């Protein structure tokens, strides 16, 4: 048995690879085109196949050669504003290529699929916390490209007899607590990453979009999940499927919201550095609050170990610092 991790050289995928290796029970192969990932994010014992998830000959050969029984599909384009500017590019990268990958997996008899989805499939939910059975209503091409992939996977599973877990991530943050990997893409837009860059003097200031939302301090409320905890949710999902469990769609978050301004305060306190914060008008399409109802994944046996926001910020700072030193080499 072996797991094929697509996008395993990226931020979340590289943490998944470590989670599997740390759990000690899997052979892991990564397929990544290195468009936003880094080969150095992987431990040397992991085989990296450099290529595209839609290259059906390459994927089929990889599945056969390694006896892959499970696929964890992380590879995607992930920047919401880019998806608005280039919707056809996003539907191609995220939906069309996922279709090709799943077709290959079906042909080659892969038994289980774990898919990286997103809270963006909920759009602007008016329910807090958000349950998985809320009708999905994405408001941008990124969210729609992911929701279409969810539907394809569910339909193909029914027709062809594999099982799947779809994980809808809320706001992913932090880095491997042992400093082995972290978020390395230079133009990431995630709040905690951007705030740590401001604290380290790599950005002149930080923009906050909207301070008149109906939340305690007027800024948006989000559910930040630490990336190693998220990776561990995938490991739990994989065990569930391999033990004969049914297909599921599950939120991944802690069920606790922090406001943008609270996060900025934590970054300033933990780093001991002040930086300029500019209060800007709201951006279209930002819901006031999104917090996960996360009972399903917890009921599967997932126990978060890194939910403390100070710790998440400290990891992000340490990783950003290490990344700066690496980039100077
Ligand atoms: N980062 C978040 O906050 C977040 C939130 C919700 C969902 N997700 C989902 O998690 C997954 C991983 O996101 P991430 O933050 O690690 O992004 P990332 O950009 O760091 O990782 C994506 C990886 O996929 C690779 N890749 C992209 N297209 C490919 C292709 N066609 N063939 C092979 N490899 C390809 C990239 O090189 C990269 O290594 C994505 O599916 C994303 O939609 C991320």
Short mmCIF file of C-alpha atoms in Angstrom, two decimals, residues 59-248:
data_model
loop_
_atom_site.label_atom_id
_atom_site.label_comp_id
_atom_site.label_asym_id
_atom_site.label_seq_id
_atom_site.Cartn_x
_atom_site.Cartn_y
_atom_site.Cartn_z
CA UNK A 59 0.16 9.17 -13.39
CA UNK A 60 -0.81 5.63 -14.50
CA UNK A 61 2.82 4.55 -14.57
CA UNK A 62 3.43 6.07 -11.12
CA UNK A 63 0.38 4.34 -9.63
CA UNK A 64 1.43 0.97 -11.07
CA UNK A 65 5.10 1.23 -10.18
CA UNK A 66 4.41 2.08 -6.54
CA UNK A 67 1.27 0.01 -5.93
CA UNK A 68 -0.69 3.14 -5.00
CA UNK A 69 -3.99 2.37 -3.22
CA UNK A 70 -4.79 5.91 -2.05
CA UNK A 71 -4.61 9.33 -3.62
CA UNK A 72 -4.40 12.59 -1.65
CA UNK A 73 -5.07 15.36 -4.14
CA UNK A 74 -3.72 18.76 -3.04
CA UNK A 75 -2.45 20.12 -6.37
CA UNK A 76 -4.36 23.24 -7.40
CA UNK A 77 -4.21 26.96 -8.03
CA UNK A 78 -5.43 28.69 -4.91
CA UNK A 79 -5.52 32.50 -5.15
CA UNK A 80 -9.11 33.80 -5.14
CA UNK A 81 -8.51 37.17 -6.90
CA UNK A 82 -6.48 35.36 -9.60
CA UNK A 83 -9.43 33.05 -10.15
CA UNK A 84 -11.66 36.09 -10.71
CA UNK A 85 -9.19 37.49 -13.27
CA UNK A 86 -8.57 34.14 -14.96
CA UNK A 87 -11.64 31.93 -14.42
CA UNK A 88 -10.99 29.65 -17.40
CA UNK A 89 -7.42 29.09 -16.22
CA UNK A 90 -8.73 28.12 -12.79
CA UNK A 91 -11.45 25.80 -14.09
CA UNK A 92 -8.80 24.14 -16.25
CA UNK A 93 -6.20 23.79 -13.49
CA UNK A 94 -8.58 22.77 -10.71
CA UNK A 95 -11.57 21.10 -12.34
CA UNK A 96 -10.50 19.79 -15.75
CA UNK A 97 -7.20 18.45 -14.43
CA UNK A 98 -8.90 16.86 -11.43
CA UNK A 99 -11.22 15.10 -13.85
CA UNK A 100 -8.23 13.68 -15.75
CA UNK A 101 -6.55 12.60 -12.52
CA UNK A 102 -9.64 10.86 -11.14
CA UNK A 103 -10.17 9.10 -14.47
CA UNK A 104 -6.63 7.72 -14.29
CA UNK A 105 -7.11 6.72 -10.65
CA UNK A 106 -10.32 4.85 -11.55
CA UNK A 107 -8.65 3.07 -14.48
CA UNK A 108 -5.73 2.03 -12.31
CA UNK A 109 -7.96 0.76 -9.49
CA UNK A 110 -7.07 3.30 -6.78
CA UNK A 111 -9.29 2.45 -3.78
CA UNK A 112 -9.41 5.75 -1.87
CA UNK A 113 -9.30 9.47 -2.63
CA UNK A 114 -8.76 12.36 -0.22
CA UNK A 115 -9.51 15.75 -1.71
CA UNK A 116 -8.46 19.24 -0.57
CA UNK A 117 -11.52 21.42 -0.68
CA UNK A 118 -12.20 24.73 0.95
CA UNK A 119 -14.61 26.77 3.05
CA UNK A 120 -14.88 28.93 -0.09
CA UNK A 121 -17.52 26.44 -1.31
CA UNK A 122 -19.89 27.96 1.30
CA UNK A 123 -19.61 31.46 -0.17
CA UNK A 124 -21.06 33.92 2.32
CA UNK A 125 -22.81 31.64 4.82
CA UNK A 126 -25.25 33.23 7.23
CA UNK A 127 -24.93 30.33 9.68
CA UNK A 128 -22.21 30.26 12.35
CA UNK A 129 -20.67 27.77 12.86
CA UNK A 130 -21.05 26.39 9.32
CA UNK A 131 -22.25 22.77 9.10
CA UNK A 132 -21.21 20.57 6.17
CA UNK A 133 -24.79 20.07 5.02
CA UNK A 134 -25.36 23.77 4.42
CA UNK A 135 -26.11 24.21 0.73
CA UNK A 136 -22.85 25.17 -0.97
CA UNK A 137 -22.98 28.55 -2.73
CA UNK A 138 -19.48 29.63 -3.75
CA UNK A 139 -19.12 33.23 -4.89
CA UNK A 140 -15.90 33.06 -6.91
CA UNK A 141 -14.39 30.81 -9.62
CA UNK A 142 -11.91 29.30 -7.15
CA UNK A 143 -14.71 28.07 -4.87
CA UNK A 144 -16.76 26.87 -7.84
CA UNK A 145 -13.79 25.04 -9.38
CA UNK A 146 -13.41 23.16 -6.09
CA UNK A 147 -17.12 22.45 -5.65
CA UNK A 148 -17.31 20.99 -9.16
CA UNK A 149 -14.39 18.74 -8.29
CA UNK A 150 -16.22 17.61 -5.15
CA UNK A 151 -19.24 16.67 -7.26
CA UNK A 152 -17.13 14.79 -9.81
CA UNK A 153 -15.38 12.81 -7.12
CA UNK A 154 -18.64 11.89 -5.39
CA UNK A 155 -20.29 10.85 -8.67
CA UNK A 156 -17.27 8.86 -9.84
CA UNK A 157 -16.99 7.12 -6.46
CA UNK A 158 -20.61 6.00 -6.69
CA UNK A 159 -20.18 4.73 -10.24
CA UNK A 160 -16.77 3.11 -9.85
CA UNK A 161 -16.68 1.90 -6.26
CA UNK A 162 -13.83 3.85 -4.63
CA UNK A 163 -14.32 5.73 -1.37
CA UNK A 164 -13.38 9.32 -0.61
CA UNK A 165 -13.07 11.96 2.05
CA UNK A 166 -13.48 15.58 1.02
CA UNK A 167 -11.92 17.97 3.51
CA UNK A 168 -13.07 21.58 3.47
CA UNK A 169 -10.29 23.65 5.02
CA UNK A 170 -10.95 26.90 6.81
CA UNK A 171 -7.99 29.32 7.23
CA UNK A 172 -4.78 27.32 7.23
CA UNK A 173 -1.88 28.78 9.21
CA UNK A 174 1.41 28.07 10.97
CA UNK A 175 4.21 25.70 10.09
CA UNK A 176 5.69 22.37 11.10
CA UNK A 177 6.51 22.77 14.83
CA UNK A 178 9.91 21.13 14.17
CA UNK A 179 10.67 23.70 11.44
CA UNK A 180 10.96 21.16 8.61
CA UNK A 181 8.50 22.87 6.25
CA UNK A 182 6.15 25.85 6.10
CA UNK A 183 4.47 28.22 3.70
CA UNK A 184 7.10 29.26 1.17
CA UNK A 185 5.26 30.84 -1.77
CA UNK A 186 6.53 34.43 -2.04
CA UNK A 187 3.21 36.15 -2.76
CA UNK A 188 0.94 34.33 -0.33
CA UNK A 189 -2.10 36.29 0.79
CA UNK A 190 -2.87 34.54 4.09
CA UNK A 191 -3.26 36.98 6.99
CA UNK A 192 -0.88 35.34 9.45
CA UNK A 193 1.84 34.94 6.80
CA UNK A 194 1.47 38.54 5.65
CA UNK A 195 1.40 39.86 9.23
CA UNK A 196 4.58 37.96 10.13
CA UNK A 197 6.25 39.43 7.04
CA UNK A 198 5.24 42.91 8.25
CA UNK A 199 6.60 42.12 11.73
CA UNK A 200 9.91 41.02 10.20
CA UNK A 201 10.15 44.23 8.16
CA UNK A 202 9.59 42.51 4.82
CA UNK A 203 6.48 44.59 4.19
CA UNK A 204 6.05 48.26 4.94
CA UNK A 205 2.55 47.83 6.40
CA UNK A 206 -0.53 45.64 6.58
CA UNK A 207 -3.94 46.46 5.09
CA UNK A 208 -7.09 45.49 7.00
CA UNK A 209 -10.18 45.31 4.81
CA UNK A 210 -13.28 46.38 6.68
CA UNK A 211 -13.68 47.46 10.30
CA UNK A 212 -17.45 47.98 10.26
CA UNK A 213 -18.59 44.35 10.21
CA UNK A 214 -21.10 43.14 12.82
CA UNK A 215 -18.34 41.51 14.90
CA UNK A 216 -17.01 42.54 18.35
CA UNK A 217 -14.20 44.75 16.96
CA UNK A 218 -15.65 45.32 13.46
CA UNK A 219 -13.06 43.24 11.58
CA UNK A 220 -13.75 39.83 9.96
CA UNK A 221 -13.76 36.68 12.06
CA UNK A 222 -12.02 33.54 10.78
CA UNK A 223 -11.28 30.01 12.00
CA UNK A 224 -7.49 29.44 11.81
CA UNK A 225 -6.40 25.79 11.67
CA UNK A 226 -2.76 24.89 12.25
CA UNK A 227 -1.30 23.13 9.23
CA UNK A 228 0.12 20.05 11.03
CA UNK A 229 -3.26 19.51 12.72
CA UNK A 230 -4.84 19.78 9.27
CA UNK A 231 -2.37 17.27 7.84
CA UNK A 232 -3.20 14.94 10.70
CA UNK A 233 -6.89 15.19 9.78
CA UNK A 234 -5.91 13.73 6.38
CA UNK A 235 -4.08 10.87 8.07
CA UNK A 236 -7.18 10.16 10.19
CA UNK A 237 -9.34 10.30 7.05
CA UNK A 238 -7.02 7.87 5.26
CA UNK A 239 -7.13 5.40 8.16
CA UNK A 240 -10.92 5.69 8.15
CA UNK A 241 -11.13 4.80 4.45
CA UNK A 242 -8.58 1.99 4.62
CA UNK A 243 -10.52 0.49 7.53
CA UNK A 244 -13.58 0.27 5.31
CA UNK A 245 -15.19 3.56 6.36
CA UNK A 246 -17.80 5.28 4.22
CA UNK A 247 -17.23 8.33 2.04
CA UNK A 248 -17.54 11.65 3.90
#
